[in-house]
mmCIF file of C-alpha atoms and ligand atoms in Angstrom:
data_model
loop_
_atom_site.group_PDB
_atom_site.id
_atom_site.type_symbol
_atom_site.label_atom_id
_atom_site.label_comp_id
_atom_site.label_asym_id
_atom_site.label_seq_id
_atom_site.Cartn_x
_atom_site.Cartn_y
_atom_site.Cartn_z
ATOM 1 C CA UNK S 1 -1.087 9.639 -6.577
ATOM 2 C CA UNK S 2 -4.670 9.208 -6.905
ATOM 3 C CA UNK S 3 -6.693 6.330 -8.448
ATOM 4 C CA UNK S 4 -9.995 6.347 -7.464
ATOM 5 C CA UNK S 5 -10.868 8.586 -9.558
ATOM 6 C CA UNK S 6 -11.746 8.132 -13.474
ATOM 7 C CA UNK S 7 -12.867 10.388 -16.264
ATOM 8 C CA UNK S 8 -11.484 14.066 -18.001
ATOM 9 C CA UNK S 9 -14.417 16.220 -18.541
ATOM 10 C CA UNK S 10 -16.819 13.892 -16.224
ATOM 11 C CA UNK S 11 -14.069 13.275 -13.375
ATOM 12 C CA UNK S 12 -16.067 10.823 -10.692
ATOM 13 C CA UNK S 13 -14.308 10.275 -7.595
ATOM 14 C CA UNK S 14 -16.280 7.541 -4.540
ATOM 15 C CA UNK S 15 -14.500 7.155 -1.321
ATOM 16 C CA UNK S 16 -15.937 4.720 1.545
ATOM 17 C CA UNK S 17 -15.834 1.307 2.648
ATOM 18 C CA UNK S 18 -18.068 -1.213 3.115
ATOM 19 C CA UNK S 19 -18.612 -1.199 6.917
ATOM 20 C CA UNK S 20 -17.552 2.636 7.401
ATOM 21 C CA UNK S 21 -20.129 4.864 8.367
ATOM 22 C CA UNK S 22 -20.521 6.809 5.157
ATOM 23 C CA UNK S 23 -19.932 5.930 1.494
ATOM 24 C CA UNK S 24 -20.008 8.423 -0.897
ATOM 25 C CA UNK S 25 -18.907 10.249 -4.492
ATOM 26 C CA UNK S 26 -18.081 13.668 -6.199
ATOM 27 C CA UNK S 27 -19.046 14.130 -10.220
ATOM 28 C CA UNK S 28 -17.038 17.069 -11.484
ATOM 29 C CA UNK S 29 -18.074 18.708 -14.402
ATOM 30 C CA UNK S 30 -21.733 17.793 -15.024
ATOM 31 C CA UNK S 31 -23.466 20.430 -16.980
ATOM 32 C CA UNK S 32 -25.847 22.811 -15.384
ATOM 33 C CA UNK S 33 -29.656 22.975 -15.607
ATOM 34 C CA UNK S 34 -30.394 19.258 -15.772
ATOM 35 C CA UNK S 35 -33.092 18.340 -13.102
ATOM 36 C CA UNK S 36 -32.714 15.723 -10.831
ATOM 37 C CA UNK S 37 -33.939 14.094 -7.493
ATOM 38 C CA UNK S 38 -32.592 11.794 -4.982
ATOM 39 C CA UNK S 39 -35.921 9.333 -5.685
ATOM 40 C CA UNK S 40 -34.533 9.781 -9.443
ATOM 41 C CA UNK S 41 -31.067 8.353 -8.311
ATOM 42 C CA UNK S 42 -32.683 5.452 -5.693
ATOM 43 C CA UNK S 43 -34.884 3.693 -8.725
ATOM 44 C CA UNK S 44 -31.211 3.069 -10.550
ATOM 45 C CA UNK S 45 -29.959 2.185 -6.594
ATOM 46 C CA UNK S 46 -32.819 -0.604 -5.998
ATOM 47 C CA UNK S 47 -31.728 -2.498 -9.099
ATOM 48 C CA UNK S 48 -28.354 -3.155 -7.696
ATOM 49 C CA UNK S 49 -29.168 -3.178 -4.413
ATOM 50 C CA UNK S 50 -28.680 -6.230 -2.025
ATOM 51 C CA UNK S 51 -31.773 -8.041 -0.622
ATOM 52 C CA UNK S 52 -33.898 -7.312 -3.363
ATOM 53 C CA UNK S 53 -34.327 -11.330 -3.863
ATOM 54 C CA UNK S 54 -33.527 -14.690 -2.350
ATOM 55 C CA UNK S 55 -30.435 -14.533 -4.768
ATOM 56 C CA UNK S 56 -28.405 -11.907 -3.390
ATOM 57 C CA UNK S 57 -26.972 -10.915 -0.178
ATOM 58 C CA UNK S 58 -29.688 -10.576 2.515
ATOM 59 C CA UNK S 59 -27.808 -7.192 3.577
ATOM 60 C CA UNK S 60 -30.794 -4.611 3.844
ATOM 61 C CA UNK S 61 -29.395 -1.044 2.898
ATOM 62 C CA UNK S 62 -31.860 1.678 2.501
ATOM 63 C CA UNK S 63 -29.524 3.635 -0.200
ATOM 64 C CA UNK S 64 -31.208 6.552 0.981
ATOM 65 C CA UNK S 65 -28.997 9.213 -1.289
ATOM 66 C CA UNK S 66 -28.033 13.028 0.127
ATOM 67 C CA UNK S 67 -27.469 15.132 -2.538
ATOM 68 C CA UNK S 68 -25.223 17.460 -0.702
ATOM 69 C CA UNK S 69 -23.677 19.853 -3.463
ATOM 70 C CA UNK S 70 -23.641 20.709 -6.957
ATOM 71 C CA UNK S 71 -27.770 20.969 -7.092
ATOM 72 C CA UNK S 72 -29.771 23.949 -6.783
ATOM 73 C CA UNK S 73 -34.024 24.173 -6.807
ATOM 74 C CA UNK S 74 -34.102 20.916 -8.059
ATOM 75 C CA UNK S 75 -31.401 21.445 -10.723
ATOM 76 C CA UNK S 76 -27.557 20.638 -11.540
ATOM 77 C CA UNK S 77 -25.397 23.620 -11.175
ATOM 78 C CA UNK S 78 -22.467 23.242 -12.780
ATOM 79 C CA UNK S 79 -20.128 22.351 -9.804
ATOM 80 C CA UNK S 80 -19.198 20.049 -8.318
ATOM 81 C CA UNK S 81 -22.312 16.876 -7.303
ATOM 82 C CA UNK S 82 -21.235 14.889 -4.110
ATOM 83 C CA UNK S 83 -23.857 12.483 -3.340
ATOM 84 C CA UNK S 84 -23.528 10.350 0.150
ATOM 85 C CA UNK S 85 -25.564 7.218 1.632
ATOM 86 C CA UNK S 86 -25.080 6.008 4.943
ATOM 87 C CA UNK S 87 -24.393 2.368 5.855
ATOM 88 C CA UNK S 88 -26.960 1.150 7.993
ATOM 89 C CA UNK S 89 -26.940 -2.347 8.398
ATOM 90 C CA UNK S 90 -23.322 -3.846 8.481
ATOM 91 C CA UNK S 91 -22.813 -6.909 10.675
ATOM 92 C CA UNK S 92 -18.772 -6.084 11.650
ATOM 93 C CA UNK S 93 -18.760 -9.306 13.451
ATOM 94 C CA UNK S 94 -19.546 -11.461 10.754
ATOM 95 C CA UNK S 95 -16.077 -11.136 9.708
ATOM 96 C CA UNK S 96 -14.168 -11.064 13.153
ATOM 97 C CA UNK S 97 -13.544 -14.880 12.385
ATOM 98 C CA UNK S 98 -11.587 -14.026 9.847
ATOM 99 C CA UNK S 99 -10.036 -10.821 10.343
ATOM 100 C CA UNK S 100 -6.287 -12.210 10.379
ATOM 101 C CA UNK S 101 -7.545 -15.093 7.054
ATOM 102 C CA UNK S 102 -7.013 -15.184 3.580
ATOM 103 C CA UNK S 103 -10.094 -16.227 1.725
ATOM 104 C CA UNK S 104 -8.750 -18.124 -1.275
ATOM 105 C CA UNK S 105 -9.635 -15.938 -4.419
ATOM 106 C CA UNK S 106 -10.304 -12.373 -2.551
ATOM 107 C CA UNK S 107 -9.029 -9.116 -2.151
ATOM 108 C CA UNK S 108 -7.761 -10.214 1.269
ATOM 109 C CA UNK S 109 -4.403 -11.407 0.007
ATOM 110 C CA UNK S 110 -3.685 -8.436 -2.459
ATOM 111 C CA UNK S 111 -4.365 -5.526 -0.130
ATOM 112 C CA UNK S 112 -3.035 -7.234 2.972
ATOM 113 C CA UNK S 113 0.433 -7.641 0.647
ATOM 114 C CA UNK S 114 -0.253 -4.261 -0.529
ATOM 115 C CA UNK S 115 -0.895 -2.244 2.252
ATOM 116 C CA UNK S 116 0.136 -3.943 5.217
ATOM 117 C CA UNK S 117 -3.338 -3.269 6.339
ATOM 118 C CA UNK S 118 -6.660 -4.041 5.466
ATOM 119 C CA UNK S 119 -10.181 -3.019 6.556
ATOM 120 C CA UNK S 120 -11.476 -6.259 6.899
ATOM 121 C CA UNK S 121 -15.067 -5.725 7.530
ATOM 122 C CA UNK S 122 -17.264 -6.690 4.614
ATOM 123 C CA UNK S 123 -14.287 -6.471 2.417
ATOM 124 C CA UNK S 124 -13.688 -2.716 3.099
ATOM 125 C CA UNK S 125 -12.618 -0.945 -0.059
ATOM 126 C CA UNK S 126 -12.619 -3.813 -2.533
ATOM 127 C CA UNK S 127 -16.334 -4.704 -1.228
ATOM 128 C CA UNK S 128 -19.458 -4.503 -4.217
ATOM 129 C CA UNK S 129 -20.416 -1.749 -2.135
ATOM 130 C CA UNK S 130 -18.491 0.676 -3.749
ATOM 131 C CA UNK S 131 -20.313 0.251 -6.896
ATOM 132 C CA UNK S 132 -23.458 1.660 -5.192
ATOM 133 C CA UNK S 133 -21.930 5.487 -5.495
ATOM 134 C CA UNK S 134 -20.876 4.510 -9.591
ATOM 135 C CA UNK S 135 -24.568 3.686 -9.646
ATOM 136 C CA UNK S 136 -25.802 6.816 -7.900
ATOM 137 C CA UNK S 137 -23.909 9.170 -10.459
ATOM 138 C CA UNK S 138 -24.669 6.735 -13.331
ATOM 139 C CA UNK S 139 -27.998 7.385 -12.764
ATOM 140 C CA UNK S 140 -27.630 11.436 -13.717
ATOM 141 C CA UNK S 141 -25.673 9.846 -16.624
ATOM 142 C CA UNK S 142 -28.008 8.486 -18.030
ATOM 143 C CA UNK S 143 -30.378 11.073 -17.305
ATOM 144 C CA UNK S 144 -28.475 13.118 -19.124
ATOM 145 C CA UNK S 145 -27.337 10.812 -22.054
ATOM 146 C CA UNK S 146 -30.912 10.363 -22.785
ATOM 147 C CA UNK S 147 -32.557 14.346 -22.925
ATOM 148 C CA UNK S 148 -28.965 15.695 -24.857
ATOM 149 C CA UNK S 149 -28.378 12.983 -27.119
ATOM 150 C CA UNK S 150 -31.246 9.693 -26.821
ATOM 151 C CA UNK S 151 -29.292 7.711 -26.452
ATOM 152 C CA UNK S 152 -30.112 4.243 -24.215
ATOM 153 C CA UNK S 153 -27.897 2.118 -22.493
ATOM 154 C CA UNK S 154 -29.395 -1.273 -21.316
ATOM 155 C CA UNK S 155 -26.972 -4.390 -19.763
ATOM 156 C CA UNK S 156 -28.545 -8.033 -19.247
ATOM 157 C CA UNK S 157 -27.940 -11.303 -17.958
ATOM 158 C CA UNK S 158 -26.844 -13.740 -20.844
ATOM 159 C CA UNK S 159 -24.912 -16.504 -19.004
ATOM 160 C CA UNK S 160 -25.257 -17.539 -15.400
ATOM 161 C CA UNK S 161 -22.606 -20.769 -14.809
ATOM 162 C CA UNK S 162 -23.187 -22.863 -17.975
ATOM 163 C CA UNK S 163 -26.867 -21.697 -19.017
ATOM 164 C CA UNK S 164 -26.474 -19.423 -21.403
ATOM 165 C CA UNK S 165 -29.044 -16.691 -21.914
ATOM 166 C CA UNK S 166 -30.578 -15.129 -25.092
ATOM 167 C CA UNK S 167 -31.121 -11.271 -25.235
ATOM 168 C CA UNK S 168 -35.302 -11.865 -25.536
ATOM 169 C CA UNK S 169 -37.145 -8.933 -24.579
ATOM 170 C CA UNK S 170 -34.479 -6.510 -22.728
ATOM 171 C CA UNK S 171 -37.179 -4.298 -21.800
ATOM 172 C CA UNK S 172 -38.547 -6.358 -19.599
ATOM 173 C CA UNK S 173 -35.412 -7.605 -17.309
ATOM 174 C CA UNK S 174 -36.358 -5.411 -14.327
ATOM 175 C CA UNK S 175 -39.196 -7.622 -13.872
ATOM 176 C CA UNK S 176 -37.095 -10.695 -12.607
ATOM 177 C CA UNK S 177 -34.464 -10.940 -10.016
ATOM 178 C CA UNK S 178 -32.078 -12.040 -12.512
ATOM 179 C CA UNK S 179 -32.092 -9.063 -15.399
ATOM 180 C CA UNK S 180 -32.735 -11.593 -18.087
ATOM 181 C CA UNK S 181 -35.010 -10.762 -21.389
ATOM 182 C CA UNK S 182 -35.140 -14.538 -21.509
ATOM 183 C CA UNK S 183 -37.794 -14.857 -19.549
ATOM 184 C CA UNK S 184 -38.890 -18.263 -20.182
ATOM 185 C CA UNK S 185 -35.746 -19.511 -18.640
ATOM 186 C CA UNK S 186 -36.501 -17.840 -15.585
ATOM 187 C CA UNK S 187 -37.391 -20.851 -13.540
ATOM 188 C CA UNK S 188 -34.468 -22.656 -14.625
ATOM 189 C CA UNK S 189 -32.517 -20.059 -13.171
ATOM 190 C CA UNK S 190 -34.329 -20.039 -9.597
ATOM 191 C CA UNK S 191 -33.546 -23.644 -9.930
ATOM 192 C CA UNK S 192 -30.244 -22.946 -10.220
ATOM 193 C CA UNK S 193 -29.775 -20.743 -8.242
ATOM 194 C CA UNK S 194 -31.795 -22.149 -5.286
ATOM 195 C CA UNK S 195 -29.497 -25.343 -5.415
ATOM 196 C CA UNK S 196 -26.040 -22.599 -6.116
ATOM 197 C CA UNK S 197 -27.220 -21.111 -2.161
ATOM 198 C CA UNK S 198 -27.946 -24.754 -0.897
ATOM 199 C CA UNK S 199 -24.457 -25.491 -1.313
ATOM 200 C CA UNK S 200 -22.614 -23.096 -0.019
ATOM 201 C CA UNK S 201 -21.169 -22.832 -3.330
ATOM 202 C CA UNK S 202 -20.842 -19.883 -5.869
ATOM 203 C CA UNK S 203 -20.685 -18.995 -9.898
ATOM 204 C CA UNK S 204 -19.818 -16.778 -12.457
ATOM 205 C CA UNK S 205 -21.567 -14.582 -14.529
ATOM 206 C CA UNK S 206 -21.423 -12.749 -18.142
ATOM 207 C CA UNK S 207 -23.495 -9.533 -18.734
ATOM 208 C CA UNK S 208 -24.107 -8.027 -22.102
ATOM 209 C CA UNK S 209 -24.229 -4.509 -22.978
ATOM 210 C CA UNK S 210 -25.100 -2.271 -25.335
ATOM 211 C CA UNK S 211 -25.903 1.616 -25.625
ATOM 212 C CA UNK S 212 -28.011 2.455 -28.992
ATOM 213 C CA UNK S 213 -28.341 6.326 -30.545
ATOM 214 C CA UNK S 214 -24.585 6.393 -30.192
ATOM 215 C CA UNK S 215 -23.329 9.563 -32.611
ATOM 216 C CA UNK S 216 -20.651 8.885 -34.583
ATOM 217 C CA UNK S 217 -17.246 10.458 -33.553
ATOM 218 C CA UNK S 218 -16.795 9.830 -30.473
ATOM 219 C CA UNK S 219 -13.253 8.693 -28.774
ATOM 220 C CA UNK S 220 -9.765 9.855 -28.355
ATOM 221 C CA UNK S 221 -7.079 8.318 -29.988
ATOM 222 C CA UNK S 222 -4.528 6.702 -28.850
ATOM 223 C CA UNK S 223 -4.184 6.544 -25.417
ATOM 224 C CA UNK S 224 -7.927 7.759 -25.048
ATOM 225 C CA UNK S 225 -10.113 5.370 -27.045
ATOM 226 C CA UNK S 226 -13.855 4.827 -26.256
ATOM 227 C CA UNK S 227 -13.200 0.717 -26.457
ATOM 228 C CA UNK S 228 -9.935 1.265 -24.257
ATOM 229 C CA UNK S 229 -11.949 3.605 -21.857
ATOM 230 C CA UNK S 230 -15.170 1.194 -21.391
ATOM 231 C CA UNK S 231 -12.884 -1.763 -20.694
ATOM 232 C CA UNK S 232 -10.804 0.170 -18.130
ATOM 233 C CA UNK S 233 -14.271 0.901 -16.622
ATOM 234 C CA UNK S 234 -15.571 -2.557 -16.891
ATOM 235 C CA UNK S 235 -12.577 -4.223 -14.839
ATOM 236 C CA UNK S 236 -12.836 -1.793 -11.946
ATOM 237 C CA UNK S 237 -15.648 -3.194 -11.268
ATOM 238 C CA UNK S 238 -15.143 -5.665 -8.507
ATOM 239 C CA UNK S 239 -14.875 -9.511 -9.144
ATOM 240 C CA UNK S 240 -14.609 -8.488 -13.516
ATOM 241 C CA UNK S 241 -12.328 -10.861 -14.965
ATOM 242 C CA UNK S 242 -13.089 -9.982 -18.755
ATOM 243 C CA UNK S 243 -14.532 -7.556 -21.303
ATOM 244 C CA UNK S 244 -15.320 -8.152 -25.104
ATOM 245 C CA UNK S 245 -15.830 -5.486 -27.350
ATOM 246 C CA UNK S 246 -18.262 -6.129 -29.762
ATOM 247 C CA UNK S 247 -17.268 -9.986 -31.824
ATOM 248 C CA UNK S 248 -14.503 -9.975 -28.922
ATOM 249 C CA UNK S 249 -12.674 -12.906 -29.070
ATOM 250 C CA UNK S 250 -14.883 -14.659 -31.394
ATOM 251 C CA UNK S 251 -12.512 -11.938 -33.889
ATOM 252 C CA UNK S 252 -9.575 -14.629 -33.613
ATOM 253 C CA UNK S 253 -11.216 -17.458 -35.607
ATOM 254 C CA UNK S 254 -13.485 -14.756 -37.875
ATOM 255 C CA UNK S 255 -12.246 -14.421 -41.834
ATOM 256 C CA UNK S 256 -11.585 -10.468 -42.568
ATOM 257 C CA UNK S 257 -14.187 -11.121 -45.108
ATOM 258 C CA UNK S 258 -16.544 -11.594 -42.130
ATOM 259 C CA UNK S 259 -15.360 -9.949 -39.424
ATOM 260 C CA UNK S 260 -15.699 -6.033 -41.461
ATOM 261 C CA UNK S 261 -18.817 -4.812 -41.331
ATOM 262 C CA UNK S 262 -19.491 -4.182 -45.216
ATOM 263 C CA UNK S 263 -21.782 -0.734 -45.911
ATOM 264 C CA UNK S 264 -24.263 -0.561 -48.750
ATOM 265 C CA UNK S 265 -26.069 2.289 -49.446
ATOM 266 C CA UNK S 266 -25.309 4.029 -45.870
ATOM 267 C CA UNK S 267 -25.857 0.532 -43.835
ATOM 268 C CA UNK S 268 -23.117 -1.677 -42.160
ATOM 269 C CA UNK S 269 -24.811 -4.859 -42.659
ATOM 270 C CA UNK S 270 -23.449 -6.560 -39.443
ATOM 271 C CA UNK S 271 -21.805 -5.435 -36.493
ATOM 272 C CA UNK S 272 -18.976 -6.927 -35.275
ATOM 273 C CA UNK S 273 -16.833 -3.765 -34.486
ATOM 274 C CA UNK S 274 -19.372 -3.136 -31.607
ATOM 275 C CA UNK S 275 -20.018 0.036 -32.849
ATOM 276 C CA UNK S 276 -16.391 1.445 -32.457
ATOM 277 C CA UNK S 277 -13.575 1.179 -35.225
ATOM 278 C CA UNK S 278 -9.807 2.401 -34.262
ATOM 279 C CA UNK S 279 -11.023 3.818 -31.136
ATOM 280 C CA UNK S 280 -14.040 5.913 -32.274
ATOM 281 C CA UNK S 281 -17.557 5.294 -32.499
ATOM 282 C CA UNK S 282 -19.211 4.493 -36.057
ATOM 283 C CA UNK S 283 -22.916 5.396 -34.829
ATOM 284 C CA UNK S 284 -23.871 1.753 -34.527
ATOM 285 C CA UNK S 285 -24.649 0.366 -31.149
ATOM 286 C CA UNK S 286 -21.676 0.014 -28.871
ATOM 287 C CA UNK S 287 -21.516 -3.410 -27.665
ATOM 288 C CA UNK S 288 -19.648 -5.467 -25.270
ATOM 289 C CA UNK S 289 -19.671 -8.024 -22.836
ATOM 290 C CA UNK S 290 -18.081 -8.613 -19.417
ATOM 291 C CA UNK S 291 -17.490 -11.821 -17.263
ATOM 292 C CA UNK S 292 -17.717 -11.969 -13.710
ATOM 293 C CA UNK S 293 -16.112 -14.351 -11.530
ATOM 294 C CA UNK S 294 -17.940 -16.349 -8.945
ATOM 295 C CA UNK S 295 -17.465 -15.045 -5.424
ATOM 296 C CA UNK S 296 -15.065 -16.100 -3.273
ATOM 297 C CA UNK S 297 -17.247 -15.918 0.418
ATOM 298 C CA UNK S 298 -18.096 -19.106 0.789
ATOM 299 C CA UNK S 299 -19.532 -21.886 3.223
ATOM 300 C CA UNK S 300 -17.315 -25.084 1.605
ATOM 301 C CA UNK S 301 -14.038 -25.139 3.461
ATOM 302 C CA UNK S 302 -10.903 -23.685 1.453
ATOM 303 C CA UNK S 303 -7.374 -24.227 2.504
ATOM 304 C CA UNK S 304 -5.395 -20.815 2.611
ATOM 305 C CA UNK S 305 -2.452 -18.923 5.567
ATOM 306 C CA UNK S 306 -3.461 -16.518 7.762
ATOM 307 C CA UNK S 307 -1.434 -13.107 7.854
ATOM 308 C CA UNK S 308 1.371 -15.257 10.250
ATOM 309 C CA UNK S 309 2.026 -17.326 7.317
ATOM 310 C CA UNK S 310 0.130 -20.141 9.438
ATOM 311 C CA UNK S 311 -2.399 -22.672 7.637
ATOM 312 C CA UNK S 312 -5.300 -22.134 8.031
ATOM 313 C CA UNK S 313 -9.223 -23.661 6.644
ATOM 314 C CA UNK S 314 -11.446 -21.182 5.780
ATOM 315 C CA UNK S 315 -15.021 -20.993 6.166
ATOM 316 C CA UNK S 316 -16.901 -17.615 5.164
ATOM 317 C CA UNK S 317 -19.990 -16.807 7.350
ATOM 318 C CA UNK S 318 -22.740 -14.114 6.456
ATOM 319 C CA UNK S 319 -24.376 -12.831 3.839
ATOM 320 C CA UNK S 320 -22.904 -13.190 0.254
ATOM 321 C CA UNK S 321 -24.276 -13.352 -2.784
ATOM 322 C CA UNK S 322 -23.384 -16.728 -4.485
ATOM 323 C CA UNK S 323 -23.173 -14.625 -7.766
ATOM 324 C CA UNK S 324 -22.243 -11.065 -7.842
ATOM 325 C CA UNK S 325 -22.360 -11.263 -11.270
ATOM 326 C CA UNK S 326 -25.922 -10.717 -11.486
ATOM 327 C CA UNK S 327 -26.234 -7.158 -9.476
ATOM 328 C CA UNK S 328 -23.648 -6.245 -11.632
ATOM 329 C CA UNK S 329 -26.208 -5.067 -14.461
ATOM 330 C CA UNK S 330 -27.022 -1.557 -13.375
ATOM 331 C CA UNK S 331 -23.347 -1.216 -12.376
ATOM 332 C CA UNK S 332 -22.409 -2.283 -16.080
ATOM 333 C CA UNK S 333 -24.607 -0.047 -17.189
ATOM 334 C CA UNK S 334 -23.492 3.201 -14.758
ATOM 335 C CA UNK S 335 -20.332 2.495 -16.128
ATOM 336 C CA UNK S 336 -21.056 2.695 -19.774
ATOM 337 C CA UNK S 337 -23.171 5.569 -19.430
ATOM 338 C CA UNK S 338 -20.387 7.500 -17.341
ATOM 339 C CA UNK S 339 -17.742 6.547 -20.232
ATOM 340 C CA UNK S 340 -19.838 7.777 -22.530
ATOM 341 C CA UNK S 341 -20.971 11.357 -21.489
ATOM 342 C CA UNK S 342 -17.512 11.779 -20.496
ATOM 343 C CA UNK S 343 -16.383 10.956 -24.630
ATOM 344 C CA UNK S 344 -19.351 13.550 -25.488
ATOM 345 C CA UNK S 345 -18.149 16.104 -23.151
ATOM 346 C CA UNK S 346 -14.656 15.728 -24.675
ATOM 347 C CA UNK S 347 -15.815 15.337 -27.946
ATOM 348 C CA UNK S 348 -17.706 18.869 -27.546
ATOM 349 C CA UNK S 349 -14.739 20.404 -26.397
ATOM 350 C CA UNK S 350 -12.341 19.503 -29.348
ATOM 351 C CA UNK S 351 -14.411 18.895 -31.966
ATOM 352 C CA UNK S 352 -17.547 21.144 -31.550
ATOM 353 C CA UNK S 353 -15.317 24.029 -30.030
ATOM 354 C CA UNK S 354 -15.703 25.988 -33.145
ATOM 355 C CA UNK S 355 -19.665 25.590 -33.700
HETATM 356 C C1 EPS D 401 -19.930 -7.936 -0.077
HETATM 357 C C2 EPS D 401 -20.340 -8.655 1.029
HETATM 358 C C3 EPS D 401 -21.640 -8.415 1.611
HETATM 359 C C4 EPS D 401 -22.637 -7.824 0.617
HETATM 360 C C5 EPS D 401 -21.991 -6.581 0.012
HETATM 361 C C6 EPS D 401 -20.803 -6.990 -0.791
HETATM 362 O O1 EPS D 401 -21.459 -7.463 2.635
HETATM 363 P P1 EPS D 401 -21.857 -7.793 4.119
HETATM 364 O O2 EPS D 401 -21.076 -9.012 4.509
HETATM 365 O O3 EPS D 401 -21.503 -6.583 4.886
HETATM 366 O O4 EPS D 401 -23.345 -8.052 4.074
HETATM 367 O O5 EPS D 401 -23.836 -7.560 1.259
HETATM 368 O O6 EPS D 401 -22.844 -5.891 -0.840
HETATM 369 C C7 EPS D 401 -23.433 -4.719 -0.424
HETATM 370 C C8 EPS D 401 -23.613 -4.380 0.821
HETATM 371 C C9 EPS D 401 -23.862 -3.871 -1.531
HETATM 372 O O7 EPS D 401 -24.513 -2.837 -1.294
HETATM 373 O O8 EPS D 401 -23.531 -4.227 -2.680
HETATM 374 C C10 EPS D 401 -18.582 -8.113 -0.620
HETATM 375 O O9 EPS D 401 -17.761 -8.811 0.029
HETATM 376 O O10 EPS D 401 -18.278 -7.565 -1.687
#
């Protein structure tokens, strides 16, 4: 029994933990012949990278990526792609205060009741460090999604707490520490944020996505649908707590007569399928949207047990981001794009078998 591992014709499979000395992935089943270069895969690893800004985690990780298999002269082979980064600046004894604690709200509890064991340093498994490796082989993803098939995948801020965000200019949310096309609210949210840190205090997050040059067709129903697949992928992403697909649950109160998406003369004139009807893409842009929970390392005192059952207050020490939410962008996007080429590799093997 194996679960960290998703995909059919694009299997990825990380392994690692936050504090271990190595973290690291295999992508099984990438096509040969596409070119590719570690400094390809960093520029996607910066993005989500801690300590890129005053609003994230001060952790300084040089994400320097190995490609150790699966490229040759520059260029994908075929087999199997293992990529691995070394951790280089964990801080184990941040956490020796509260090696035998529940935070209130984390992992902690689960695994500990799971497992009997846990890997307490950093947050071992369940830590947003894992993400970097579905980041590092989103990156070849998209690579890929984009010379095959141009199609784009781009994920933004549009709520952070209560301020909610418009889309604005998307291309343009690399430019701020916050991935926000709305950048005359930027300032706003430094305020925000600024005062967030100040009090030890943390908040959620919603990101919107959307990938664009989409062909029609693909998806596998029933058990195999592209809306199905992209949510699994959005909740494995640590600290998700939901994921709408295109009008979401804004569907409940809509009238059929406004929730279809009426055609004339070859057009759907609105799109509130998100691009994907009964499981299978329509050719419009796929979108969806995915809330993050606000993280549960904090300064302000929480009352929880320790693993004797005891009561205990906890205080979290070290260097958290008060919202995870927004480094989960590029990780929103790695996911989409890996969902995606994985539908197109699947789709090619059913449906274009013949051609
Ligand atoms: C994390 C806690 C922090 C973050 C980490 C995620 O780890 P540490 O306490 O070791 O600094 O820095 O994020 C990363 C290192 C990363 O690359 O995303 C957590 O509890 O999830």
């Amino acid at each position: 029994m194996s679960h960290n591992s998703f995909g059919k014709n694009l299997v990825f499979t990380s392994f690692g933990e936050s504090h271990g000395h190595t973290i690291g992935c295999v992508l099984d089943g990438f096509p040969p012949g596409m070119e590719i270069t570690p400094e390809e895969i960093k520029v996607e690893l910066r993005r989500r990278a801690t300590g890129q800004s005053r609003h994230t985690s001060q952790r300084k990780e040089k994400d320097d990526v190995h490609i150790v298999s699966g490229v040759f002269e520059g260029k994908t082979t075929g087999h199997p792609i293992a990529l691995l980064i070394e951790n280089t600046d964990a801080r184990s004894k941040d956490y020796s205060d509260i090696a035998e604690v529940f935070r209130p709200g984390h992992a902690d509890y689960s695994y500990w009741h799971k497992y009997g064991i846990r890997d307490y340093r950093g947050g071992g498994r369940s830590s947003a460090r894992e993400t970097t490796m579905r980041v590092a082989a989103g990156a070849l993803a998209k690579k890929w999604l984009k010379l095959h098939h141009d199609i784009e995948i781009r994920a933004w801020l549009s709520q952070l707490g209560d301020i909610e965000l418009s889309k604005g200019d998307v291309s343009v949310r690399d430019d701020n520490p916050f991935f926000t096309g709305d950048t005359e609210r930027i300032a706003e949210l430094e305020a925000y944020m600024d005062g967030l840190r100040k009090s030890g205090d943390s908040v959620g997050a919603r990101i919107d996505a959307e990938a664009i040059q989409v062909p029609a067709g693909l998806g596998e129903p029933v058990y195999g649908k592209l809306d199905a697949e992209l949510a699994l992928a959005m909740m494995s992403i640590n600290a998700s707590k939901g994921v709408e697909i295109g009008a979401g649950f804004e569907s409940v109160a809509q009238a059929g007569s406004v929730h279809r998406d009426e055609i004339v003369s070859g057009e759907f004139q609105s799109n509130h399928a998100g691009g994907i009807l009964a499981g299978i893409s329509t050719g419009q842009p796929i979108t969806l949207s995915v809330a993050f929970k606000p993280t549960s390392s904090l300064r302000i005192p929480g009352r929880s047990e320790n693993i004797h059952g005891e009561p205990v207050e906890v205080i979290t020490k070290g260097r958290h981001d008060p919202c995870v939410g927004i480094r989960a962008t590029p990780i929103v996007e790695a996911m989409m794009a890996l969902v995606i080429m994985d539908h197109v590799l699947r789709n090619n093997g059913q449906i274009n078998s013949g051609k």
